mmCIF file with all atom_site columns, C-alpha atoms in Angstrom:
data_model
loop_
_atom_site.group_PDB
_atom_site.id
_atom_site.type_symbol
_atom_site.label_atom_id
_atom_site.label_alt_id
_atom_site.label_comp_id
_atom_site.label_asym_id
_atom_site.label_entity_id
_atom_site.label_seq_id
_atom_site.pdbx_PDB_ins_code
_atom_site.Cartn_x
_atom_site.Cartn_y
_atom_site.Cartn_z
_atom_site.occupancy
_atom_site.B_iso_or_equiv
_atom_site.pdbx_formal_charge
_atom_site.auth_seq_id
_atom_site.auth_comp_id
_atom_site.auth_asym_id
_atom_site.auth_atom_id
_atom_site.pdbx_PDB_model_num
ATOM 1   C CA . ARG A 1 1   ? 149.927 159.846 101.690 1.00 83.00 ? 1   ARG A CA 1
ATOM 2   C CA . LYS A 1 2   ? 151.640 161.980 99.127  1.00 90.00 ? 2   LYS A CA 1
ATOM 3   C CA . MET A 1 3   ? 149.079 160.742 95.961  1.00 95.00 ? 3   MET A CA 1
ATOM 4   C CA . ALA A 1 4   ? 146.487 161.263 98.627  1.00 96.00 ? 4   ALA A CA 1
ATOM 5   C CA . GLU A 1 5   ? 147.261 164.827 99.491  1.00 96.00 ? 5   GLU A CA 1
ATOM 6   C CA . GLU A 1 6   ? 148.044 165.651 96.058  1.00 96.00 ? 6   GLU A CA 1
ATOM 7   C CA . ALA A 1 7   ? 144.230 164.240 95.187  1.00 97.00 ? 7   ALA A CA 1
ATOM 8   C CA . PHE A 1 8   ? 143.103 166.461 98.287  1.00 97.00 ? 8   PHE A CA 1
ATOM 9   C CA . THR A 1 9   ? 144.206 169.906 96.479  1.00 97.00 ? 9   THR A CA 1
ATOM 10  C CA . LEU A 1 10  ? 143.001 168.633 93.237  1.00 97.00 ? 10  LEU A CA 1
ATOM 11  C CA . GLY A 1 11  ? 139.309 168.341 94.964  1.00 96.00 ? 11  GLY A CA 1
ATOM 12  C CA . ASN A 1 12  ? 139.977 171.773 96.578  1.00 96.00 ? 12  ASN A CA 1
ATOM 13  C CA . GLU A 1 13  ? 140.722 173.250 93.338  1.00 97.00 ? 13  GLU A CA 1
ATOM 14  C CA . GLU A 1 14  ? 137.931 172.129 91.530  1.00 97.00 ? 14  GLU A CA 1
ATOM 15  C CA . PHE A 1 15  ? 135.341 172.616 94.878  1.00 96.00 ? 15  PHE A CA 1
ATOM 16  C CA . VAL A 1 16  ? 136.406 176.100 94.426  1.00 96.00 ? 16  VAL A CA 1
ATOM 17  C CA . LYS A 1 17  ? 135.727 175.991 90.714  1.00 96.00 ? 17  LYS A CA 1
ATOM 18  C CA . GLU A 1 18  ? 132.355 174.848 91.653  1.00 95.00 ? 18  GLU A CA 1
ATOM 19  C CA . ASN A 1 19  ? 132.744 171.589 89.437  1.00 96.00 ? 19  ASN A CA 1
ATOM 20  C CA . TRP A 1 20  ? 131.186 169.706 91.704  1.00 96.00 ? 20  TRP A CA 1
ATOM 21  C CA . LYS A 1 21  ? 131.643 165.844 90.465  1.00 97.00 ? 21  LYS A CA 1
ATOM 22  C CA . ALA A 1 22  ? 135.597 166.079 89.827  1.00 97.00 ? 22  ALA A CA 1
ATOM 23  C CA . ALA A 1 23  ? 135.736 167.693 93.205  1.00 97.00 ? 23  ALA A CA 1
ATOM 24  C CA . LEU A 1 24  ? 133.854 164.675 94.803  1.00 97.00 ? 24  LEU A CA 1
ATOM 25  C CA . GLU A 1 25  ? 136.078 162.122 92.482  1.00 97.00 ? 25  GLU A CA 1
ATOM 26  C CA . HIS A 1 26  ? 139.373 164.115 93.691  1.00 97.00 ? 26  HIS A CA 1
ATOM 27  C CA . PHE A 1 27  ? 138.140 163.728 97.117  1.00 97.00 ? 27  PHE A CA 1
ATOM 28  C CA . SER A 1 28  ? 136.905 160.431 97.402  1.00 97.00 ? 28  SER A CA 1
ATOM 29  C CA . ARG A 1 29  ? 140.611 159.412 95.791  1.00 97.00 ? 29  ARG A CA 1
ATOM 30  C CA . ALA A 1 30  ? 142.218 161.093 98.434  1.00 97.00 ? 30  ALA A CA 1
ATOM 31  C CA . ALA A 1 31  ? 139.972 159.004 101.296 1.00 96.00 ? 31  ALA A CA 1
ATOM 32  C CA . ASP A 1 32  ? 140.831 155.898 99.636  1.00 96.00 ? 32  ASP A CA 1
ATOM 33  C CA . LEU A 1 33  ? 144.570 156.216 99.509  1.00 96.00 ? 33  LEU A CA 1
ATOM 34  C CA . ASN A 1 34  ? 144.460 157.811 103.145 1.00 96.00 ? 34  ASN A CA 1
ATOM 35  C CA . PRO A 1 35  ? 141.355 156.583 105.352 1.00 94.00 ? 35  PRO A CA 1
ATOM 36  C CA . ALA A 1 36  ? 142.864 157.820 108.668 1.00 94.00 ? 36  ALA A CA 1
ATOM 37  C CA . LYS A 1 37  ? 142.713 161.411 107.806 1.00 95.00 ? 37  LYS A CA 1
ATOM 38  C CA . SER A 1 38  ? 139.426 162.170 108.241 1.00 96.00 ? 38  SER A CA 1
ATOM 39  C CA . GLU A 1 39  ? 139.381 165.575 106.369 1.00 96.00 ? 39  GLU A CA 1
ATOM 40  C CA . TYR A 1 40  ? 139.514 164.294 103.224 1.00 97.00 ? 40  TYR A CA 1
ATOM 41  C CA . ALA A 1 41  ? 136.280 162.279 103.631 1.00 97.00 ? 41  ALA A CA 1
ATOM 42  C CA . LEU A 1 42  ? 134.466 164.731 105.134 1.00 97.00 ? 42  LEU A CA 1
ATOM 43  C CA . HIS A 1 43  ? 135.804 167.211 101.954 1.00 97.00 ? 43  HIS A CA 1
ATOM 44  C CA . LYS A 1 44  ? 133.832 164.360 100.235 1.00 97.00 ? 44  LYS A CA 1
ATOM 45  C CA . ALA A 1 45  ? 130.578 164.183 102.270 1.00 97.00 ? 45  ALA A CA 1
ATOM 46  C CA . ALA A 1 46  ? 131.188 168.563 101.090 1.00 97.00 ? 46  ALA A CA 1
ATOM 47  C CA . ALA A 1 47  ? 131.042 167.493 97.699  1.00 97.00 ? 47  ALA A CA 1
ATOM 48  C CA . MET A 1 48  ? 128.337 164.893 98.355  1.00 97.00 ? 48  MET A CA 1
ATOM 49  C CA . CYS A 1 49  ? 125.913 167.768 99.321  1.00 96.00 ? 49  CYS A CA 1
ATOM 50  C CA . LYS A 1 50  ? 126.671 170.115 96.860  1.00 96.00 ? 50  LYS A CA 1
ATOM 51  C CA . LEU A 1 51  ? 125.782 167.064 94.263  1.00 96.00 ? 51  LEU A CA 1
ATOM 52  C CA . GLY A 1 52  ? 121.943 166.896 96.042  1.00 95.00 ? 52  GLY A CA 1
ATOM 53  C CA . THR A 1 53  ? 123.588 162.973 97.847  1.00 96.00 ? 53  THR A CA 1
ATOM 54  C CA . TYR A 1 54  ? 122.354 164.059 101.234 1.00 96.00 ? 54  TYR A CA 1
ATOM 55  C CA . SER A 1 55  ? 122.409 160.539 102.780 1.00 95.00 ? 55  SER A CA 1
ATOM 56  C CA . GLN A 1 56  ? 125.567 159.378 100.849 1.00 96.00 ? 56  GLN A CA 1
ATOM 57  C CA . ALA A 1 57  ? 127.070 162.678 102.727 1.00 96.00 ? 57  ALA A CA 1
ATOM 58  C CA . VAL A 1 58  ? 125.717 161.420 106.313 1.00 96.00 ? 58  VAL A CA 1
ATOM 59  C CA . ALA A 1 59  ? 126.353 158.013 105.502 1.00 96.00 ? 59  ALA A CA 1
ATOM 60  C CA . VAL A 1 60  ? 130.199 159.703 104.681 1.00 96.00 ? 60  VAL A CA 1
ATOM 61  C CA . CYS A 1 61  ? 130.011 161.436 108.289 1.00 96.00 ? 61  CYS A CA 1
ATOM 62  C CA . ASP A 1 62  ? 129.416 158.349 110.409 1.00 95.00 ? 62  ASP A CA 1
ATOM 63  C CA . LEU A 1 63  ? 131.690 156.297 109.116 1.00 95.00 ? 63  LEU A CA 1
ATOM 64  C CA . VAL A 1 64  ? 134.069 159.622 110.504 1.00 96.00 ? 64  VAL A CA 1
ATOM 65  C CA . LEU A 1 65  ? 132.039 159.645 113.951 1.00 94.00 ? 65  LEU A CA 1
ATOM 66  C CA . GLN A 1 66  ? 132.839 155.631 114.265 1.00 93.00 ? 66  GLN A CA 1
ATOM 67  C CA . LYS A 1 67  ? 136.294 156.125 114.253 1.00 93.00 ? 67  LYS A CA 1
ATOM 68  C CA . GLU A 1 68  ? 136.090 159.364 115.780 1.00 94.00 ? 68  GLU A CA 1
ATOM 69  C CA . SER A 1 69  ? 133.103 159.725 117.925 1.00 91.00 ? 69  SER A CA 1
ATOM 70  C CA . LYS A 1 70  ? 134.401 163.944 119.249 1.00 92.00 ? 70  LYS A CA 1
ATOM 71  C CA . ASN A 1 71  ? 134.894 164.927 115.951 1.00 96.00 ? 71  ASN A CA 1
ATOM 72  C CA . PRO A 1 72  ? 133.207 167.853 115.577 1.00 95.00 ? 72  PRO A CA 1
ATOM 73  C CA . LYS A 1 73  ? 133.425 169.320 112.176 1.00 96.00 ? 73  LYS A CA 1
ATOM 74  C CA . ALA A 1 74  ? 131.817 165.453 111.437 1.00 96.00 ? 74  ALA A CA 1
ATOM 75  C CA . TYR A 1 75  ? 128.602 166.730 113.641 1.00 96.00 ? 75  TYR A CA 1
ATOM 76  C CA . LEU A 1 76  ? 128.883 169.772 111.512 1.00 96.00 ? 76  LEU A CA 1
ATOM 77  C CA . ARG A 1 77  ? 129.145 168.445 108.089 1.00 97.00 ? 77  ARG A CA 1
ATOM 78  C CA . LYS A 1 78  ? 126.390 165.606 108.999 1.00 96.00 ? 78  LYS A CA 1
ATOM 79  C CA . GLY A 1 79  ? 123.957 168.085 110.410 1.00 96.00 ? 79  GLY A CA 1
ATOM 80  C CA . MET A 1 80  ? 124.058 170.530 107.364 1.00 96.00 ? 80  MET A CA 1
ATOM 81  C CA . ALA A 1 81  ? 123.121 167.592 104.585 1.00 96.00 ? 81  ALA A CA 1
ATOM 82  C CA . LEU A 1 82  ? 120.734 166.768 107.151 1.00 95.00 ? 82  LEU A CA 1
ATOM 83  C CA . VAL A 1 83  ? 119.265 170.508 107.001 1.00 95.00 ? 83  VAL A CA 1
ATOM 84  C CA . SER A 1 84  ? 119.817 170.598 103.376 1.00 94.00 ? 84  SER A CA 1
ATOM 85  C CA . SER A 1 85  ? 117.840 167.541 103.040 1.00 94.00 ? 85  SER A CA 1
ATOM 86  C CA . GLY A 1 86  ? 114.765 168.756 105.397 1.00 92.00 ? 86  GLY A CA 1
ATOM 87  C CA . ASP A 1 87  ? 115.580 166.399 108.175 1.00 91.00 ? 87  ASP A CA 1
ATOM 88  C CA . LEU A 1 88  ? 115.207 169.419 110.794 1.00 92.00 ? 88  LEU A CA 1
ATOM 89  C CA . SER A 1 89  ? 114.566 167.082 113.892 1.00 90.00 ? 89  SER A CA 1
ATOM 90  C CA . GLN A 1 90  ? 117.723 164.763 113.565 1.00 90.00 ? 90  GLN A CA 1
ATOM 91  C CA . ALA A 1 91  ? 119.815 167.565 112.158 1.00 93.00 ? 91  ALA A CA 1
ATOM 92  C CA . ARG A 1 92  ? 119.023 169.788 115.480 1.00 92.00 ? 92  ARG A CA 1
ATOM 93  C CA . GLN A 1 93  ? 120.277 166.697 117.812 1.00 89.00 ? 93  GLN A CA 1
ATOM 94  C CA . VAL A 1 94  ? 123.121 166.769 115.801 1.00 93.00 ? 94  VAL A CA 1
ATOM 95  C CA . LEU A 1 95  ? 124.161 170.436 115.550 1.00 94.00 ? 95  LEU A CA 1
ATOM 96  C CA . GLU A 1 96  ? 123.665 170.487 119.172 1.00 91.00 ? 96  GLU A CA 1
ATOM 97  C CA . ALA A 1 97  ? 126.194 167.513 120.203 1.00 92.00 ? 97  ALA A CA 1
ATOM 98  C CA . GLY A 1 98  ? 128.909 168.929 118.312 1.00 93.00 ? 98  GLY A CA 1
ATOM 99  C CA . GLN A 1 99  ? 127.933 172.425 119.535 1.00 92.00 ? 99  GLN A CA 1
ATOM 100 C CA . ALA A 1 100 ? 128.479 170.936 122.987 1.00 91.00 ? 100 ALA A CA 1
ATOM 101 C CA . LEU A 1 101 ? 131.879 169.690 121.546 1.00 92.00 ? 101 LEU A CA 1
ATOM 102 C CA . ASP A 1 102 ? 133.039 173.229 119.718 1.00 93.00 ? 102 ASP A CA 1
ATOM 103 C CA . ALA A 1 103 ? 131.111 175.502 121.125 1.00 90.00 ? 103 ALA A CA 1
ATOM 104 C CA . SER A 1 104 ? 133.689 178.012 119.860 1.00 94.00 ? 104 SER A CA 1
ATOM 105 C CA . ASN A 1 105 ? 132.104 177.274 116.240 1.00 95.00 ? 105 ASN A CA 1
ATOM 106 C CA . LYS A 1 106 ? 129.907 179.947 115.120 1.00 95.00 ? 106 LYS A CA 1
ATOM 107 C CA . ALA A 1 107 ? 129.067 177.737 111.823 1.00 95.00 ? 107 ALA A CA 1
ATOM 108 C CA . PHE A 1 108 ? 126.801 175.155 115.186 1.00 95.00 ? 108 PHE A CA 1
ATOM 109 C CA . ALA A 1 109 ? 124.692 178.095 116.063 1.00 93.00 ? 109 ALA A CA 1
ATOM 110 C CA . SER A 1 110 ? 123.741 179.515 112.566 1.00 95.00 ? 110 SER A CA 1
ATOM 111 C CA . TRP A 1 111 ? 123.034 175.677 111.533 1.00 95.00 ? 111 TRP A CA 1
ATOM 112 C CA . LEU A 1 112 ? 120.547 175.700 114.184 1.00 93.00 ? 112 LEU A CA 1
ATOM 113 C CA . LYS A 1 113 ? 118.637 178.544 113.223 1.00 93.00 ? 113 LYS A CA 1
ATOM 114 C CA . LYS A 1 114 ? 117.646 176.740 110.048 1.00 92.00 ? 114 LYS A CA 1
ATOM 115 C CA . CYS A 1 115 ? 116.207 174.011 112.069 1.00 90.00 ? 115 CYS A CA 1
ATOM 116 C CA . GLY A 1 116 ? 113.931 176.245 113.868 1.00 85.00 ? 116 GLY A CA 1
ATOM 117 C CA . ASP A 1 117 ? 111.838 174.953 116.690 1.00 77.00 ? 117 ASP A CA 1
ATOM 118 C CA . ALA A 1 118 ? 111.902 171.340 115.045 1.00 71.00 ? 118 ALA A CA 1
ATOM 119 C CA . PRO A 1 119 ? 111.539 168.835 117.788 1.00 70.00 ? 119 PRO A CA 1
ATOM 120 C CA . LEU A 1 120 ? 113.976 166.576 118.892 1.00 64.00 ? 120 LEU A CA 1
ATOM 121 C CA . PRO A 1 121 ? 113.600 162.838 116.941 1.00 62.00 ? 121 PRO A CA 1
ATOM 122 C CA . ALA A 1 122 ? 111.690 159.879 118.549 1.00 60.00 ? 122 ALA A CA 1
ATOM 123 C CA . VAL A 1 123 ? 113.732 158.117 120.297 1.00 57.00 ? 123 VAL A CA 1
ATOM 124 C CA . ALA A 1 124 ? 114.577 154.732 119.686 1.00 59.00 ? 124 ALA A CA 1
ATOM 125 C CA . THR A 1 125 ? 113.191 151.809 121.910 1.00 65.00 ? 125 THR A CA 1
ATOM 126 C CA . ASN A 1 126 ? 116.520 151.313 124.203 1.00 70.00 ? 126 ASN A CA 1
ATOM 127 C CA . SER A 1 127 ? 117.032 147.295 123.935 1.00 75.00 ? 127 SER A CA 1
ATOM 128 C CA . ASN A 1 128 ? 119.193 147.563 127.370 1.00 78.00 ? 128 ASN A CA 1
ATOM 129 C CA . VAL A 1 129 ? 116.199 148.307 129.446 1.00 74.00 ? 129 VAL A CA 1
ATOM 130 C CA . ALA A 1 130 ? 116.055 145.985 131.971 1.00 76.00 ? 130 ALA A CA 1
ATOM 131 C CA . GLN A 1 131 ? 118.727 143.903 131.117 1.00 80.00 ? 131 GLN A CA 1
ATOM 132 C CA . HIS A 1 132 ? 121.220 145.319 133.635 1.00 83.00 ? 132 HIS A CA 1
ATOM 133 C CA . ASP A 1 133 ? 118.782 144.482 136.727 1.00 82.00 ? 133 ASP A CA 1
ATOM 134 C CA . ALA A 1 134 ? 121.673 142.644 138.735 1.00 81.00 ? 134 ALA A CA 1
ATOM 135 C CA . GLU A 1 135 ? 124.087 144.932 138.133 1.00 83.00 ? 135 GLU A CA 1
ATOM 136 C CA . LEU A 1 136 ? 122.001 148.160 138.540 1.00 83.00 ? 136 LEU A CA 1
ATOM 137 C CA . GLY A 1 137 ? 120.009 146.432 141.887 1.00 83.00 ? 137 GLY A CA 1
ATOM 138 C CA . ALA A 1 138 ? 124.069 146.141 143.326 1.00 84.00 ? 138 ALA A CA 1
ATOM 139 C CA . LEU A 1 139 ? 124.195 150.328 143.106 1.00 83.00 ? 139 LEU A CA 1
ATOM 140 C CA . LEU A 1 140 ? 120.443 150.730 144.525 1.00 82.00 ? 140 LEU A CA 1
ATOM 141 C CA . ALA A 1 141 ? 121.587 148.482 147.672 1.00 84.00 ? 141 ALA A CA 1
ATOM 142 C CA . ALA A 1 142 ? 125.024 150.878 147.627 1.00 86.00 ? 142 ALA A CA 1
ATOM 143 C CA . HIS A 1 143 ? 123.430 154.231 147.760 1.00 86.00 ? 143 HIS A CA 1
ATOM 144 C CA . GLY A 1 144 ? 120.801 152.519 150.681 1.00 82.00 ? 144 GLY A CA 1
ATOM 145 C CA . GLY A 1 145 ? 117.920 151.722 148.200 1.00 82.00 ? 145 GLY A CA 1
ATOM 146 C CA . GLN A 1 146 ? 117.379 155.791 147.725 1.00 84.00 ? 146 GLN A CA 1
ATOM 147 C CA . GLY A 1 147 ? 116.481 155.758 143.595 1.00 82.00 ? 147 GLY A CA 1
ATOM 148 C CA . TYR A 1 148 ? 117.286 159.923 143.524 1.00 81.00 ? 148 TYR A CA 1
ATOM 149 C CA . ALA A 1 149 ? 120.956 159.329 144.450 1.00 86.00 ? 149 ALA A CA 1
ATOM 150 C CA . VAL A 1 150 ? 121.511 156.840 142.082 1.00 82.00 ? 150 VAL A CA 1
ATOM 151 C CA . VAL A 1 151 ? 119.752 158.843 139.449 1.00 85.00 ? 151 VAL A CA 1
ATOM 152 C CA . GLU A 1 152 ? 122.092 162.009 140.773 1.00 85.00 ? 152 GLU A CA 1
ATOM 153 C CA . THR A 1 153 ? 125.512 159.632 140.675 1.00 87.00 ? 153 THR A CA 1
ATOM 154 C CA . VAL A 1 154 ? 124.539 158.245 136.699 1.00 85.00 ? 154 VAL A CA 1
ATOM 155 C CA . VAL A 1 155 ? 124.032 161.683 135.842 1.00 83.00 ? 155 VAL A CA 1
ATOM 156 C CA . GLU A 1 156 ? 127.266 162.886 137.248 1.00 84.00 ? 156 GLU A CA 1
ATOM 157 C CA . TYR A 1 157 ? 128.921 160.394 135.141 1.00 84.00 ? 157 TYR A CA 1
ATOM 158 C CA . LEU A 1 158 ? 127.247 161.311 132.485 1.00 79.00 ? 158 LEU A CA 1
ATOM 159 C CA . SER A 1 159 ? 128.955 165.055 132.869 1.00 77.00 ? 159 SER A CA 1
ATOM 160 C CA . ARG A 1 160 ? 132.015 163.162 132.839 1.00 79.00 ? 160 ARG A CA 1
ATOM 161 C CA . ASN A 1 161 ? 132.407 160.495 130.732 1.00 75.00 ? 161 ASN A CA 1
ATOM 162 C CA . SER A 1 162 ? 129.593 161.815 128.316 1.00 68.00 ? 162 SER A CA 1
ATOM 163 C CA . SER A 1 163 ? 128.734 165.000 125.929 1.00 64.00 ? 163 SER A CA 1
ATOM 164 C CA . MET A 1 164 ? 124.897 164.582 126.827 1.00 64.00 ? 164 MET A CA 1
ATOM 165 C CA . LEU A 1 165 ? 124.412 166.776 129.541 1.00 66.00 ? 165 LEU A CA 1
ATOM 166 C CA . ARG A 1 166 ? 126.245 169.905 127.529 1.00 62.00 ? 166 ARG A CA 1
ATOM 167 C CA . LEU A 1 167 ? 123.274 169.500 125.206 1.00 62.00 ? 167 LEU A CA 1
ATOM 168 C CA . SER A 1 168 ? 120.508 172.143 125.113 1.00 56.00 ? 168 SER A CA 1
ATOM 169 C CA . SER A 1 169 ? 118.168 169.889 124.976 1.00 61.00 ? 169 SER A CA 1
ATOM 170 C CA . ALA A 1 170 ? 119.673 168.163 127.589 1.00 69.00 ? 170 ALA A CA 1
ATOM 171 C CA . PRO A 1 171 ? 116.904 169.051 130.312 1.00 72.00 ? 171 PRO A CA 1
ATOM 172 C CA . GLU A 1 172 ? 114.070 168.395 127.526 1.00 65.00 ? 172 GLU A CA 1
ATOM 173 C CA . MET A 1 173 ? 115.264 164.903 127.519 1.00 69.00 ? 173 MET A CA 1
ATOM 174 C CA . LEU A 1 174 ? 115.951 164.093 130.975 1.00 74.00 ? 174 LEU A CA 1
ATOM 175 C CA . ALA A 1 175 ? 112.240 164.899 131.589 1.00 71.00 ? 175 ALA A CA 1
ATOM 176 C CA . SER A 1 176 ? 110.828 163.198 128.954 1.00 69.00 ? 176 SER A CA 1
ATOM 177 C CA . LEU A 1 177 ? 112.365 159.954 130.155 1.00 73.00 ? 177 LEU A CA 1
ATOM 178 C CA . ALA A 1 178 ? 111.032 161.181 133.702 1.00 74.00 ? 178 ALA A CA 1
ATOM 179 C CA . VAL A 1 179 ? 107.509 161.282 132.462 1.00 67.00 ? 179 VAL A CA 1
ATOM 180 C CA . LYS A 1 180 ? 107.778 158.064 130.651 1.00 68.00 ? 180 LYS A CA 1
ATOM 181 C CA . TYR A 1 181 ? 109.159 155.769 133.803 1.00 72.00 ? 181 TYR A CA 1
ATOM 182 C CA . SER A 1 182 ? 106.504 157.966 136.134 1.00 71.00 ? 182 SER A CA 1
ATOM 183 C CA . SER A 1 183 ? 103.464 157.115 134.815 1.00 62.00 ? 183 SER A CA 1
ATOM 184 C CA . ALA A 1 184 ? 104.926 153.415 134.666 1.00 54.00 ? 184 ALA A CA 1
ATOM 185 C CA . SER A 1 185 ? 105.710 153.585 138.147 1.00 52.00 ? 185 SER A CA 1
ATOM 186 C CA . PRO A 1 186 ? 104.807 155.823 140.810 1.00 50.00 ? 186 PRO A CA 1
ATOM 187 C CA . SER A 1 187 ? 108.061 154.791 143.020 1.00 50.00 ? 187 SER A CA 1
ATOM 188 C CA . VAL A 1 188 ? 110.218 156.174 140.103 1.00 45.00 ? 188 VAL A CA 1
ATOM 189 C CA . ALA A 1 189 ? 108.379 159.223 139.804 1.00 43.00 ? 189 ALA A CA 1
ATOM 190 C CA . SER A 1 190 ? 109.402 160.231 143.751 1.00 47.00 ? 190 SER A CA 1
ATOM 191 C CA . ALA A 1 191 ? 112.871 159.239 143.113 1.00 46.00 ? 191 ALA A CA 1
ATOM 192 C CA . VAL A 1 192 ? 113.271 161.275 139.979 1.00 44.00 ? 192 VAL A CA 1
ATOM 193 C CA . ALA A 1 193 ? 111.228 164.217 140.538 1.00 46.00 ? 193 ALA A CA 1
ATOM 194 C CA . ALA A 1 194 ? 111.421 164.431 144.507 1.00 45.00 ? 194 ALA A CA 1
ATOM 195 C CA . PRO A 1 195 ? 114.729 165.053 145.867 1.00 47.00 ? 195 PRO A CA 1
ATOM 196 C CA . GLY A 1 196 ? 113.632 165.302 149.308 1.00 45.00 ? 196 GLY A CA 1
ATOM 197 C CA . ALA A 1 197 ? 112.691 161.864 149.680 1.00 43.00 ? 197 ALA A CA 1
ATOM 198 C CA . ALA A 1 198 ? 116.837 160.727 149.130 1.00 42.00 ? 198 ALA A CA 1
ATOM 199 C CA . GLY A 1 199 ? 116.943 162.583 152.347 1.00 44.00 ? 199 GLY A CA 1
ATOM 200 C CA . GLY A 1 200 ? 119.254 164.927 150.736 1.00 44.00 ? 200 GLY A CA 1
ATOM 201 C CA . SER A 1 201 ? 121.538 161.913 149.930 1.00 42.00 ? 201 SER A CA 1
ATOM 202 C CA . SER A 1 202 ? 124.384 162.749 147.344 1.00 42.00 ? 202 SER A CA 1
ATOM 203 C CA . GLY A 1 203 ? 125.509 159.839 144.820 1.00 43.00 ? 203 GLY A CA 1
ATOM 204 C CA . GLY A 1 204 ? 128.961 159.671 143.522 1.00 44.00 ? 204 GLY A CA 1
ATOM 205 C CA . GLY A 1 205 ? 128.371 163.848 142.248 1.00 44.00 ? 205 GLY A CA 1
ATOM 206 C CA . GLY A 1 206 ? 129.559 165.172 145.094 1.00 43.00 ? 206 GLY A CA 1
ATOM 207 C CA . GLY A 1 207 ? 127.677 168.751 145.085 1.00 43.00 ? 207 GLY A CA 1
ATOM 208 C CA . GLY A 1 208 ? 123.929 167.879 144.324 1.00 42.00 ? 208 GLY A CA 1
ATOM 209 C CA . GLY A 1 209 ? 124.567 168.005 140.326 1.00 40.00 ? 209 GLY A CA 1
ATOM 210 C CA . MET A 1 210 ? 121.057 166.991 139.645 1.00 38.00 ? 210 MET A CA 1
ATOM 211 C CA . ARG A 1 211 ? 119.356 169.391 141.925 1.00 36.00 ? 211 ARG A CA 1
ATOM 212 C CA . ASN A 1 212 ? 120.924 171.916 139.447 1.00 37.00 ? 212 ASN A CA 1
ATOM 213 C CA . LEU A 1 213 ? 119.012 170.432 136.632 1.00 34.00 ? 213 LEU A CA 1
ATOM 214 C CA . PRO A 1 214 ? 116.388 172.706 135.067 1.00 35.00 ? 214 PRO A CA 1
#
């Protein structure tokens, strides 16, 4: 660990001197010697960005996020790399996720401005769709067959166990899902868009959290 810290210190010295290649070598050594310390890896990613190897920097940040899914600095560094590479849509999504974890860090707002009005990236096909019908059927039955109540219960659960609803784009994402599935099934449209159909029923939300969403 002492050797890792020494390599990290040397990396910082070279970074200040704008010797990016030398800094990367030292940061990489520090990360290899102590992979448990994410700070070393994120400084490695910073040096990679300075050298223009943005995809490698993103990959390093992803490795950190695999171990520390709520590390706002990893989201910030990844978002910065994505902005620099020109992938503004993906950058926006990443930076918003990080900002939801640490709203006090003004760097998120600064880098989000660089994204402009870039749209959110297309959502990848969800391979889990229709794979949990038995469990979801039981959940629907437990809510008296009221689709809206099920949706509210799920959204309330996400509010406690995921950062998704803290994203500024959360209403947009929820609305896109409603449009996607309401066009395929009128019954889904009524469950999502017409709370009155649920008879005012509230799921596990205990306060109508879904109704307050834009």
